[in-house]
Amino acid sequence: MDDRTLVEKLKEGDEPAFKHMVTTWQAMVYNTALGIVQKEEDAEDISQEVFVQVFQSIHSFKGESKFSTWLYRITITKSLDHERKKKRKKRFAFISSIFGDDKMEELQVPDFNHPGVLMDKKEDAAVLFRAIASLPENQRIAFTLHKVESLSYQEVCDVMQTTISSVESLMHRARINLRKKLAEHYQNKE
Amino acid sequence: MEQSQKLTDQVETALNSLDGIRRADPGPWFLGRVNNRIAGQRRTMWSSLGGFLSRPSVAFSGIFAILVLNVVLLLNERKESVVATRAPQAIVSDNEYITASNSSFDYENLVQP
């Protein structure tokens, strides 16, 4: 089923079309969310929210971009909203901890192990994911889409609604920052 | 020198650790969970609407608004019927006072040349 037919059927409220859409794109949405939030339960929750949002707002999709691009954008927006909420919670927990509350311990994030990483690279990947989490938002999104979702620069630029040169620049800066953070990590380890 | 090279190698290995990564999957029955969520949201929408409408303040305001609307419509209807019954009389009386209208008197008393 091509994008246009699928969208038309979704707009008509066709149930098999919705099923087809979810089964086709669920891994893409989940993997993208997982790359950003780095927690499996949160990624699952965000993925569900993404498909609920698609169900509710399919009429606002005008077909100016590819359907998958639209899905990526919703996923990224939802994941970043989730991150912001989590940060607010952390800040609140920090303030509470000043007054003697122990909520801070619950929010300590453990190392993230992506289930799709090859076995012999798991340890290094966990260190890399921790470094990725500390990147500025745009660099993090560009790097995750390119490296975790294996999108080309052109596809990343379509999703982020920017130019190829800015994606290249984001990737370059992301690599510089990551090299710095990884070097610090390995130096401290020794 | 050797240590710096080792560090660079470690960094590059970590940077390339995502090469060959496979997509993670949300697990079985994901569609079912999405459908449940949509159904749940529909339920919460209706139940929240029901909850809102059954609040005493909202319910009484609604009843009061309906009563006011009824009274206004009733008064408007009465006014309209009074205007409607008066209208033909007004037209007749208007015709009686039209000075430009020609009556039989005018024809009988025509000044002959």
PDB file of C-alpha atoms in Angstrom:
ATOM      1  CA  MET A   1       0.000   0.000   0.000  1.00  0.00           C
ATOM      2  CA  ASP A   2       1.503   3.357  -0.987  1.00  0.00           C
ATOM      3  CA  ASP A   3       1.532   6.411   1.296  1.00  0.00           C
ATOM      4  CA  ARG A   4      -1.362   8.211  -0.412  1.00  0.00           C
ATOM      5  CA  THR A   5      -3.753   5.256  -0.343  1.00  0.00           C
ATOM      6  CA  LEU A   6      -2.808   4.520   3.255  1.00  0.00           C
ATOM      7  CA  VAL A   7      -3.448   8.107   4.361  1.00  0.00           C
ATOM      8  CA  GLU A   8      -6.776   8.246   2.494  1.00  0.00           C
ATOM      9  CA  LYS A   9      -7.893   5.015   4.149  1.00  0.00           C
ATOM     10  CA  LEU A  10      -6.736   6.241   7.555  1.00  0.00           C
ATOM     11  CA  LYS A  11      -8.751   9.419   7.058  1.00  0.00           C
ATOM     12  CA  GLU A  12     -11.816   7.272   6.339  1.00  0.00           C
ATOM     13  CA  GLY A  13     -11.214   5.472   9.655  1.00  0.00           C
ATOM     14  CA  ASP A  14     -10.344   2.160   7.985  1.00  0.00           C
ATOM     15  CA  GLU A  15      -9.305  -0.308  10.708  1.00  0.00           C
ATOM     16  CA  PRO A  16      -7.154  -2.683   8.575  1.00  0.00           C
ATOM     17  CA  ALA A  17      -5.263   0.371   7.279  1.00  0.00           C
ATOM     18  CA  PHE A  18      -4.539   1.456  10.854  1.00  0.00           C
ATOM     19  CA  LYS A  19      -3.349  -2.065  11.690  1.00  0.00           C
ATOM     20  CA  HIS A  20      -1.129  -2.062   8.590  1.00  0.00           C
ATOM     21  CA  MET A  21       0.287   1.336   9.534  1.00  0.00           C
ATOM     22  CA  VAL A  22       1.116   0.304  13.123  1.00  0.00           C
ATOM     23  CA  THR A  23       2.727  -2.998  12.156  1.00  0.00           C
ATOM     24  CA  THR A  24       4.757  -1.339   9.383  1.00  0.00           C
ATOM     25  CA  TRP A  25       6.097   1.586  11.381  1.00  0.00           C
ATOM     26  CA  GLN A  26       6.132   0.373  15.007  1.00  0.00           C
ATOM     27  CA  ALA A  27       9.806  -0.658  14.991  1.00  0.00           C
ATOM     28  CA  MET A  28      10.860   2.618  13.386  1.00  0.00           C
ATOM     29  CA  VAL A  29       8.917   4.715  15.915  1.00  0.00           C
ATOM     30  CA  TYR A  30      10.010   2.621  18.902  1.00  0.00           C
ATOM     31  CA  ASN A  31      13.662   2.541  17.863  1.00  0.00           C
ATOM     32  CA  THR A  32      13.761   6.316  17.338  1.00  0.00           C
ATOM     33  CA  ALA A  33      12.115   7.004  20.686  1.00  0.00           C
ATOM     34  CA  LEU A  34      14.435   4.499  22.373  1.00  0.00           C
ATOM     35  CA  GLY A  35      17.493   6.183  20.865  1.00  0.00           C
ATOM     36  CA  ILE A  36      16.398   9.513  22.338  1.00  0.00           C
ATOM     37  CA  VAL A  37      14.981   8.609  25.768  1.00  0.00           C
ATOM     38  CA  GLN A  38      17.235   5.571  26.309  1.00  0.00           C
ATOM     39  CA  LYS A  39      14.706   3.678  28.417  1.00  0.00           C
ATOM     40  CA  GLU A  40      12.595   0.811  27.094  1.00  0.00           C
ATOM     41  CA  GLU A  41       9.414   1.463  29.131  1.00  0.00           C
ATOM     42  CA  ASP A  42       9.445   5.151  28.214  1.00  0.00           C
ATOM     43  CA  ALA A  43      10.053   4.355  24.529  1.00  0.00           C
ATOM     44  CA  GLU A  44       7.092   1.952  24.561  1.00  0.00           C
ATOM     45  CA  ASP A  45       4.884   4.593  26.166  1.00  0.00           C
ATOM     46  CA  ILE A  46       5.992   7.267  23.674  1.00  0.00           C
ATOM     47  CA  SER A  47       5.441   4.904  20.710  1.00  0.00           C
ATOM     48  CA  GLN A  48       1.878   4.243  21.833  1.00  0.00           C
ATOM     49  CA  GLU A  49       1.307   7.988  22.196  1.00  0.00           C
ATOM     50  CA  VAL A  50       2.668   8.563  18.682  1.00  0.00           C
ATOM     51  CA  PHE A  51       0.154   6.159  17.120  1.00  0.00           C
ATOM     52  CA  VAL A  52      -2.702   7.593  19.182  1.00  0.00           C
ATOM     53  CA  GLN A  53      -1.694  11.041  17.919  1.00  0.00           C
ATOM     54  CA  VAL A  54      -1.604   9.755  14.319  1.00  0.00           C
ATOM     55  CA  PHE A  55      -5.084   8.263  14.798  1.00  0.00           C
ATOM     56  CA  GLN A  56      -6.396  11.567  16.144  1.00  0.00           C
ATOM     57  CA  SER A  57      -4.686  14.002  13.798  1.00  0.00           C
ATOM     58  CA  ILE A  58      -4.404  12.147  10.490  1.00  0.00           C
ATOM     59  CA  HIS A  59      -6.734  14.781   8.974  1.00  0.00           C
ATOM     60  CA  SER A  60      -4.049  17.428   9.534  1.00  0.00           C
ATOM     61  CA  PHE A  61      -1.532  15.476   7.396  1.00  0.00           C
ATOM     62  CA  LYS A  62      -1.437  17.309   4.078  1.00  0.00           C
ATOM     63  CA  GLY A  63       0.964  15.015   2.265  1.00  0.00           C
ATOM     64  CA  GLU A  64       3.640  17.695   1.788  1.00  0.00           C
ATOM     65  CA  SER A  65       6.256  15.298   3.178  1.00  0.00           C
ATOM     66  CA  LYS A  66       6.584  11.523   3.222  1.00  0.00           C
ATOM     67  CA  PHE A  67       4.366   9.755   5.769  1.00  0.00           C
ATOM     68  CA  SER A  68       7.447   8.289   7.478  1.00  0.00           C
ATOM     69  CA  THR A  69       8.969  11.786   7.787  1.00  0.00           C
ATOM     70  CA  TRP A  70       5.779  12.993   9.486  1.00  0.00           C
ATOM     71  CA  LEU A  71       5.940   9.984  11.850  1.00  0.00           C
ATOM     72  CA  TYR A  72       9.590  10.717  12.689  1.00  0.00           C
ATOM     73  CA  ARG A  73       8.686  14.321  13.526  1.00  0.00           C
ATOM     74  CA  ILE A  74       5.851  13.293  15.851  1.00  0.00           C
ATOM     75  CA  THR A  75       8.120  10.729  17.525  1.00  0.00           C
ATOM     76  CA  ILE A  76      10.915  13.251  18.066  1.00  0.00           C
ATOM     77  CA  THR A  77       8.529  15.895  19.424  1.00  0.00           C
ATOM     78  CA  LYS A  78       6.949  13.404  21.834  1.00  0.00           C
ATOM     79  CA  SER A  79      10.350  12.086  22.944  1.00  0.00           C
ATOM     80  CA  LEU A  80      11.711  15.567  23.577  1.00  0.00           C
ATOM     81  CA  ASP A  81       8.555  16.537  25.493  1.00  0.00           C
ATOM     82  CA  HIS A  82       9.059  13.433  27.587  1.00  0.00           C
ATOM     83  CA  GLU A  83      12.692  14.383  28.231  1.00  0.00           C
ATOM     84  CA  ARG A  84      11.689  17.893  29.297  1.00  0.00           C
ATOM     85  CA  LYS A  85       9.078  16.536  31.696  1.00  0.00           C
ATOM     86  CA  LYS A  86      11.680  14.186  33.138  1.00  0.00           C
ATOM     87  CA  LYS A  87      14.150  17.046  33.594  1.00  0.00           C
ATOM     88  CA  ARG A  88      11.500  19.115  35.395  1.00  0.00           C
ATOM     89  CA  LYS A  89      10.854  16.123  37.678  1.00  0.00           C
ATOM     90  CA  LYS A  90      14.592  15.804  38.325  1.00  0.00           C
ATOM     91  CA  ARG A  91      14.837  19.490  39.221  1.00  0.00           C
ATOM     92  CA  PHE A  92      11.885  19.120  41.567  1.00  0.00           C
ATOM     93  CA  ALA A  93      13.461  16.000  43.094  1.00  0.00           C
ATOM     94  CA  PHE A  94      16.718  17.905  43.605  1.00  0.00           C
ATOM     95  CA  ILE A  95      14.886  20.690  45.424  1.00  0.00           C
ATOM     96  CA  SER A  96      13.022  18.070  47.482  1.00  0.00           C
ATOM     97  CA  SER A  97      16.308  16.342  48.318  1.00  0.00           C
ATOM     98  CA  ILE A  98      17.619  19.620  49.760  1.00  0.00           C
ATOM     99  CA  PHE A  99      14.731  19.452  52.194  1.00  0.00           C
ATOM    100  CA  GLY A 100      15.590  15.856  53.086  1.00  0.00           C
ATOM    101  CA  ASP A 101      13.399  13.934  50.667  1.00  0.00           C
ATOM    102  CA  ASP A 102      15.023  10.867  49.002  1.00  0.00           C
ATOM    103  CA  LYS A 103      13.458  11.119  45.555  1.00  0.00           C
ATOM    104  CA  MET A 104      16.834  11.825  43.913  1.00  0.00           C
ATOM    105  CA  GLU A 105      17.925   8.186  44.254  1.00  0.00           C
ATOM    106  CA  GLU A 106      14.940   6.950  42.237  1.00  0.00           C
ATOM    107  CA  LEU A 107      15.879   9.190  39.330  1.00  0.00           C
ATOM    108  CA  GLN A 108      19.500   8.078  38.926  1.00  0.00           C
ATOM    109  CA  VAL A 109      19.658   6.741  35.380  1.00  0.00           C
ATOM    110  CA  PRO A 110      21.394   3.373  34.934  1.00  0.00           C
ATOM    111  CA  ASP A 111      23.535   2.599  31.848  1.00  0.00           C
ATOM    112  CA  PHE A 112      21.460   2.054  28.756  1.00  0.00           C
ATOM    113  CA  ASN A 113      21.972  -1.100  26.702  1.00  0.00           C
ATOM    114  CA  HIS A 114      20.358  -0.879  23.279  1.00  0.00           C
ATOM    115  CA  PRO A 115      19.018  -4.358  22.397  1.00  0.00           C
ATOM    116  CA  GLY A 116      20.090  -3.997  18.759  1.00  0.00           C
ATOM    117  CA  VAL A 117      23.808  -3.449  19.481  1.00  0.00           C
ATOM    118  CA  LEU A 118      26.150  -6.332  18.615  1.00  0.00           C
ATOM    119  CA  MET A 119      27.207  -8.368  21.637  1.00  0.00           C
ATOM    120  CA  ASP A 120      30.950  -7.501  21.506  1.00  0.00           C
ATOM    121  CA  LYS A 121      30.185  -3.758  21.288  1.00  0.00           C
ATOM    122  CA  LYS A 122      27.650  -3.525  24.131  1.00  0.00           C
ATOM    123  CA  GLU A 123      30.034  -2.056  26.716  1.00  0.00           C
ATOM    124  CA  ASP A 124      31.401   0.649  24.416  1.00  0.00           C
ATOM    125  CA  ALA A 125      27.891   1.423  23.140  1.00  0.00           C
ATOM    126  CA  ALA A 126      26.647   1.969  26.697  1.00  0.00           C
ATOM    127  CA  VAL A 127      29.439   4.521  27.253  1.00  0.00           C
ATOM    128  CA  LEU A 128      28.617   6.167  23.925  1.00  0.00           C
ATOM    129  CA  PHE A 129      24.884   6.359  24.727  1.00  0.00           C
ATOM    130  CA  ARG A 130      25.686   8.085  28.026  1.00  0.00           C
ATOM    131  CA  ALA A 131      27.783  10.633  26.118  1.00  0.00           C
ATOM    132  CA  ILE A 132      25.032  11.083  23.496  1.00  0.00           C
ATOM    133  CA  ALA A 133      22.520  11.857  26.276  1.00  0.00           C
ATOM    134  CA  SER A 134      24.608  14.866  27.303  1.00  0.00           C
ATOM    135  CA  LEU A 135      24.733  16.412  23.808  1.00  0.00           C
ATOM    136  CA  PRO A 136      22.710  19.530  22.942  1.00  0.00           C
ATOM    137  CA  GLU A 137      19.226  18.643  21.610  1.00  0.00           C
ATOM    138  CA  ASN A 138      19.796  19.220  17.861  1.00  0.00           C
ATOM    139  CA  GLN A 139      23.122  17.385  17.795  1.00  0.00           C
ATOM    140  CA  ARG A 140      21.568  14.512  19.733  1.00  0.00           C
ATOM    141  CA  ILE A 141      18.642  14.199  17.299  1.00  0.00           C
ATOM    142  CA  ALA A 142      20.853  14.372  14.201  1.00  0.00           C
ATOM    143  CA  PHE A 143      23.342  11.850  15.596  1.00  0.00           C
ATOM    144  CA  THR A 144      20.610   9.455  16.783  1.00  0.00           C
ATOM    145  CA  LEU A 145      18.719   9.545  13.481  1.00  0.00           C
ATOM    146  CA  HIS A 146      21.911   8.977  11.512  1.00  0.00           C
ATOM    147  CA  LYS A 147      23.578   6.396  13.726  1.00  0.00           C
ATOM    148  CA  VAL A 148      20.711   4.562  15.476  1.00  0.00           C
ATOM    149  CA  GLU A 149      18.090   4.795  12.733  1.00  0.00           C
ATOM    150  CA  SER A 150      20.705   4.668   9.935  1.00  0.00           C
ATOM    151  CA  LEU A 151      19.077   7.563   8.051  1.00  0.00           C
ATOM    152  CA  SER A 152      21.060   9.326   5.335  1.00  0.00           C
ATOM    153  CA  TYR A 153      21.953  13.023   5.767  1.00  0.00           C
ATOM    154  CA  GLN A 154      19.216  13.893   3.255  1.00  0.00           C
ATOM    155  CA  GLU A 155      16.603  12.003   5.302  1.00  0.00           C
ATOM    156  CA  VAL A 156      17.842  13.574   8.544  1.00  0.00           C
ATOM    157  CA  CYS A 157      17.551  17.005   6.950  1.00  0.00           C
ATOM    158  CA  ASP A 158      13.959  16.234   5.793  1.00  0.00           C
ATOM    159  CA  VAL A 159      12.950  15.157   9.293  1.00  0.00           C
ATOM    160  CA  MET A 160      14.658  18.102  10.997  1.00  0.00           C
ATOM    161  CA  GLN A 161      13.439  20.543   8.305  1.00  0.00           C
ATOM    162  CA  THR A 162      16.878  21.981   7.777  1.00  0.00           C
ATOM    163  CA  THR A 163      19.621  21.992   5.134  1.00  0.00           C
ATOM    164  CA  ILE A 164      22.197  19.310   4.404  1.00  0.00           C
ATOM    165  CA  SER A 165      25.010  21.654   5.398  1.00  0.00           C
ATOM    166  CA  SER A 166      23.470  22.256   8.825  1.00  0.00           C
ATOM    167  CA  VAL A 167      23.054  18.502   9.336  1.00  0.00           C
ATOM    168  CA  GLU A 168      26.711  18.043   8.395  1.00  0.00           C
ATOM    169  CA  SER A 169      27.666  20.777  10.808  1.00  0.00           C
ATOM    170  CA  LEU A 170      25.519  19.243  13.590  1.00  0.00           C
ATOM    171  CA  MET A 171      27.114  15.845  13.013  1.00  0.00           C
ATOM    172  CA  HIS A 172      30.619  17.339  12.994  1.00  0.00           C
ATOM    173  CA  ARG A 173      30.020  19.191  16.264  1.00  0.00           C
ATOM    174  CA  ALA A 174      28.362  16.109  17.780  1.00  0.00           C
ATOM    175  CA  ARG A 175      31.454  14.008  16.966  1.00  0.00           C
ATOM    176  CA  ILE A 176      33.798  16.620  18.466  1.00  0.00           C
ATOM    177  CA  ASN A 177      31.728  16.790  21.670  1.00  0.00           C
ATOM    178  CA  LEU A 178      31.455  13.015  21.879  1.00  0.00           C
ATOM    179  CA  ARG A 179      35.200  12.559  21.426  1.00  0.00           C
ATOM    180  CA  LYS A 180      35.792  14.994  24.294  1.00  0.00           C
ATOM    181  CA  LYS A 181      33.304  13.276  26.604  1.00  0.00           C
ATOM    182  CA  LEU A 182      34.529   9.785  25.747  1.00  0.00           C
ATOM    183  CA  ALA A 183      38.170  10.810  26.295  1.00  0.00           C
ATOM    184  CA  GLU A 184      37.238  12.228  29.712  1.00  0.00           C
ATOM    185  CA  HIS A 185      35.412   9.000  30.569  1.00  0.00           C
ATOM    186  CA  TYR A 186      38.326   6.721  29.627  1.00  0.00           C
ATOM    187  CA  GLN A 187      40.879   8.970  31.325  1.00  0.00           C
ATOM    188  CA  ASN A 188      38.897   8.938  34.561  1.00  0.00           C
ATOM    189  CA  LYS A 189      38.565   5.178  34.314  1.00  0.00           C
ATOM    190  CA  GLU A 190      42.328   4.631  34.325  1.00  0.00           C
TER     191      GLU A 190
ATOM    192  CA  MET B   1      52.649   8.675  23.544  1.00  0.00           C
ATOM    193  CA  GLU B   2      51.502   5.069  23.728  1.00  0.00           C
ATOM    194  CA  GLN B   3      48.875   5.960  26.291  1.00  0.00           C
ATOM    195  CA  SER B   4      47.535   8.784  24.146  1.00  0.00           C
ATOM    196  CA  GLN B   5      47.266   6.408  21.178  1.00  0.00           C
ATOM    197  CA  LYS B   6      45.431   3.897  23.369  1.00  0.00           C
ATOM    198  CA  LEU B   7      42.991   6.593  24.478  1.00  0.00           C
ATOM    199  CA  THR B   8      42.355   7.656  20.873  1.00  0.00           C
ATOM    200  CA  ASP B   9      41.716   4.037  19.910  1.00  0.00           C
ATOM    201  CA  GLN B  10      39.279   3.580  22.794  1.00  0.00           C
ATOM    202  CA  VAL B  11      37.384   6.733  21.812  1.00  0.00           C
ATOM    203  CA  GLU B  12      37.198   5.703  18.143  1.00  0.00           C
ATOM    204  CA  THR B  13      36.062   2.181  19.075  1.00  0.00           C
ATOM    205  CA  ALA B  14      33.288   3.621  21.248  1.00  0.00           C
ATOM    206  CA  LEU B  15      32.274   6.073  18.505  1.00  0.00           C
ATOM    207  CA  ASN B  16      31.971   3.211  16.027  1.00  0.00           C
ATOM    208  CA  SER B  17      30.185   0.887  18.441  1.00  0.00           C
ATOM    209  CA  LEU B  18      26.804   1.648  16.866  1.00  0.00           C
ATOM    210  CA  ASP B  19      27.902   0.340  13.466  1.00  0.00           C
ATOM    211  CA  GLY B  20      25.740  -2.586  12.432  1.00  0.00           C
ATOM    212  CA  ILE B  21      23.082  -1.772  15.022  1.00  0.00           C
ATOM    213  CA  ARG B  22      19.703  -3.468  14.477  1.00  0.00           C
ATOM    214  CA  ARG B  23      16.348  -1.817  15.042  1.00  0.00           C
ATOM    215  CA  ALA B  24      14.799  -2.513  18.420  1.00  0.00           C
ATOM    216  CA  ASP B  25      11.216  -3.787  18.395  1.00  0.00           C
ATOM    217  CA  PRO B  26       8.476  -2.863  20.889  1.00  0.00           C
ATOM    218  CA  GLY B  27       7.582  -6.510  21.470  1.00  0.00           C
ATOM    219  CA  PRO B  28       4.480  -8.590  20.763  1.00  0.00           C
ATOM    220  CA  TRP B  29       0.868  -7.300  20.879  1.00  0.00           C
ATOM    221  CA  PHE B  30       1.911  -3.697  20.446  1.00  0.00           C
ATOM    222  CA  LEU B  31      -1.103  -3.021  18.201  1.00  0.00           C
ATOM    223  CA  GLY B  32      -3.418  -4.324  20.922  1.00  0.00           C
ATOM    224  CA  ARG B  33      -1.864  -1.966  23.449  1.00  0.00           C
ATOM    225  CA  VAL B  34      -2.271   0.987  21.070  1.00  0.00           C
ATOM    226  CA  ASN B  35      -5.935   0.075  20.452  1.00  0.00           C
ATOM    227  CA  ASN B  36      -6.508  -0.209  24.208  1.00  0.00           C
ATOM    228  CA  ARG B  37      -4.998   3.209  24.682  1.00  0.00           C
ATOM    229  CA  ILE B  38      -7.238   4.749  22.013  1.00  0.00           C
ATOM    230  CA  ALA B  39     -10.303   3.086  23.584  1.00  0.00           C
ATOM    231  CA  GLY B  40      -9.172   4.256  27.017  1.00  0.00           C
ATOM    232  CA  GLN B  41      -8.795   7.838  25.776  1.00  0.00           C
ATOM    233  CA  ARG B  42     -12.298   7.730  24.257  1.00  0.00           C
ATOM    234  CA  ARG B  43     -13.683   6.450  27.554  1.00  0.00           C
ATOM    235  CA  THR B  44     -11.871   9.099  29.540  1.00  0.00           C
ATOM    236  CA  MET B  45     -13.111  11.794  27.131  1.00  0.00           C
ATOM    237  CA  TRP B  46     -16.751  10.757  27.611  1.00  0.00           C
ATOM    238  CA  SER B  47     -16.416  10.149  31.327  1.00  0.00           C
ATOM    239  CA  SER B  48     -14.700  13.505  31.825  1.00  0.00           C
ATOM    240  CA  LEU B  49     -17.474  15.197  29.823  1.00  0.00           C
ATOM    241  CA  GLY B  50     -20.088  13.372  31.924  1.00  0.00           C
ATOM    242  CA  GLY B  51     -18.245  14.298  35.100  1.00  0.00           C
ATOM    243  CA  PHE B  52     -18.074  17.939  34.043  1.00  0.00           C
ATOM    244  CA  LEU B  53     -21.773  18.096  33.180  1.00  0.00           C
ATOM    245  CA  SER B  54     -22.838  16.399  36.416  1.00  0.00           C
ATOM    246  CA  ARG B  55     -21.089  18.987  38.570  1.00  0.00           C
ATOM    247  CA  PRO B  56     -23.835  20.787  40.581  1.00  0.00           C
ATOM    248  CA  SER B  57     -22.661  24.247  39.505  1.00  0.00           C
ATOM    249  CA  VAL B  58     -22.554  23.274  35.801  1.00  0.00           C
ATOM    250  CA  ALA B  59     -25.864  21.392  35.975  1.00  0.00           C
ATOM    251  CA  PHE B  60     -27.719  24.247  37.723  1.00  0.00           C
ATOM    252  CA  SER B  61     -26.203  26.836  35.372  1.00  0.00           C
ATOM    253  CA  GLY B  62     -27.338  24.739  32.413  1.00  0.00           C
ATOM    254  CA  ILE B  63     -30.890  24.415  33.743  1.00  0.00           C
ATOM    255  CA  PHE B  64     -31.002  28.156  34.512  1.00  0.00           C
ATOM    256  CA  ALA B  65     -29.748  28.985  30.990  1.00  0.00           C
ATOM    257  CA  ILE B  66     -32.414  26.757  29.417  1.00  0.00           C
ATOM    258  CA  LEU B  67     -35.139  28.411  31.545  1.00  0.00           C
ATOM    259  CA  VAL B  68     -33.955  31.916  30.610  1.00  0.00           C
ATOM    260  CA  LEU B  69     -33.853  30.933  26.943  1.00  0.00           C
ATOM    261  CA  ASN B  70     -37.411  29.588  27.182  1.00  0.00           C
ATOM    262  CA  VAL B  71     -38.730  32.793  28.793  1.00  0.00           C
ATOM    263  CA  VAL B  72     -36.975  34.968  26.195  1.00  0.00           C
ATOM    264  CA  LEU B  73     -38.393  32.895  23.313  1.00  0.00           C
ATOM    265  CA  LEU B  74     -41.885  32.983  24.849  1.00  0.00           C
ATOM    266  CA  LEU B  75     -41.806  36.794  25.253  1.00  0.00           C
ATOM    267  CA  ASN B  76     -40.487  37.211  21.699  1.00  0.00           C
ATOM    268  CA  GLU B  77     -43.283  35.045  20.322  1.00  0.00           C
ATOM    269  CA  ARG B  78     -45.929  37.085  22.156  1.00  0.00           C
ATOM    270  CA  LYS B  79     -44.513  40.357  20.831  1.00  0.00           C
ATOM    271  CA  GLU B  80     -44.529  38.999  17.286  1.00  0.00           C
ATOM    272  CA  SER B  81     -48.175  37.867  17.487  1.00  0.00           C
ATOM    273  CA  VAL B  82     -49.275  41.355  18.740  1.00  0.00           C
ATOM    274  CA  VAL B  83     -47.456  42.980  15.825  1.00  0.00           C
ATOM    275  CA  ALA B  84     -49.030  40.498  13.406  1.00  0.00           C
ATOM    276  CA  THR B  85     -52.611  41.164  14.611  1.00  0.00           C
ATOM    277  CA  ARG B  86     -52.135  44.903  14.501  1.00  0.00           C
ATOM    278  CA  ALA B  87     -50.589  45.024  11.122  1.00  0.00           C
ATOM    279  CA  PRO B  88     -53.743  44.811   8.875  1.00  0.00           C
ATOM    280  CA  GLN B  89     -55.509  47.574  10.875  1.00  0.00           C
ATOM    281  CA  ALA B  90     -52.509  49.767  10.491  1.00  0.00           C
ATOM    282  CA  ILE B  91     -52.497  49.186   6.738  1.00  0.00           C
ATOM    283  CA  VAL B  92     -56.220  50.112   6.472  1.00  0.00           C
ATOM    284  CA  SER B  93     -55.811  53.247   8.520  1.00  0.00           C
ATOM    285  CA  ASP B  94     -52.804  54.212   6.442  1.00  0.00           C
ATOM    286  CA  ASN B  95     -54.855  53.889   3.242  1.00  0.00           C
ATOM    287  CA  GLU B  96     -57.570  56.161   4.648  1.00  0.00           C
ATOM    288  CA  TYR B  97     -55.131  58.981   5.146  1.00  0.00           C
ATOM    289  CA  ILE B  98     -53.369  58.853   1.822  1.00  0.00           C
ATOM    290  CA  THR B  99     -53.959  62.264   0.382  1.00  0.00           C
ATOM    291  CA  ALA B 100     -52.766  61.368  -3.071  1.00  0.00           C
ATOM    292  CA  SER B 101     -55.411  58.697  -3.611  1.00  0.00           C
ATOM    293  CA  ASN B 102     -58.261  59.530  -5.991  1.00  0.00           C
ATOM    294  CA  SER B 103     -61.773  58.987  -4.571  1.00  0.00           C
ATOM    295  CA  SER B 104     -65.155  59.140  -6.376  1.00  0.00           C
ATOM    296  CA  PHE B 105     -65.519  62.668  -4.964  1.00  0.00           C
ATOM    297  CA  ASP B 106     -62.551  63.809  -7.037  1.00  0.00           C
ATOM    298  CA  TYR B 107     -64.025  62.396 -10.231  1.00  0.00           C
ATOM    299  CA  GLU B 108     -67.491  63.876  -9.641  1.00  0.00           C
ATOM    300  CA  ASN B 109     -66.148  67.366  -9.009  1.00  0.00           C
ATOM    301  CA  LEU B 110     -63.780  67.570 -11.872  1.00  0.00           C
ATOM    302  CA  VAL B 111     -63.542  71.118 -13.158  1.00  0.00           C
ATOM    303  CA  GLN B 112     -64.787  71.015 -16.707  1.00  0.00           C
ATOM    304  CA  PRO B 113     -62.986  73.247 -19.192  1.00  0.00           C
TER     305      PRO B 113
END
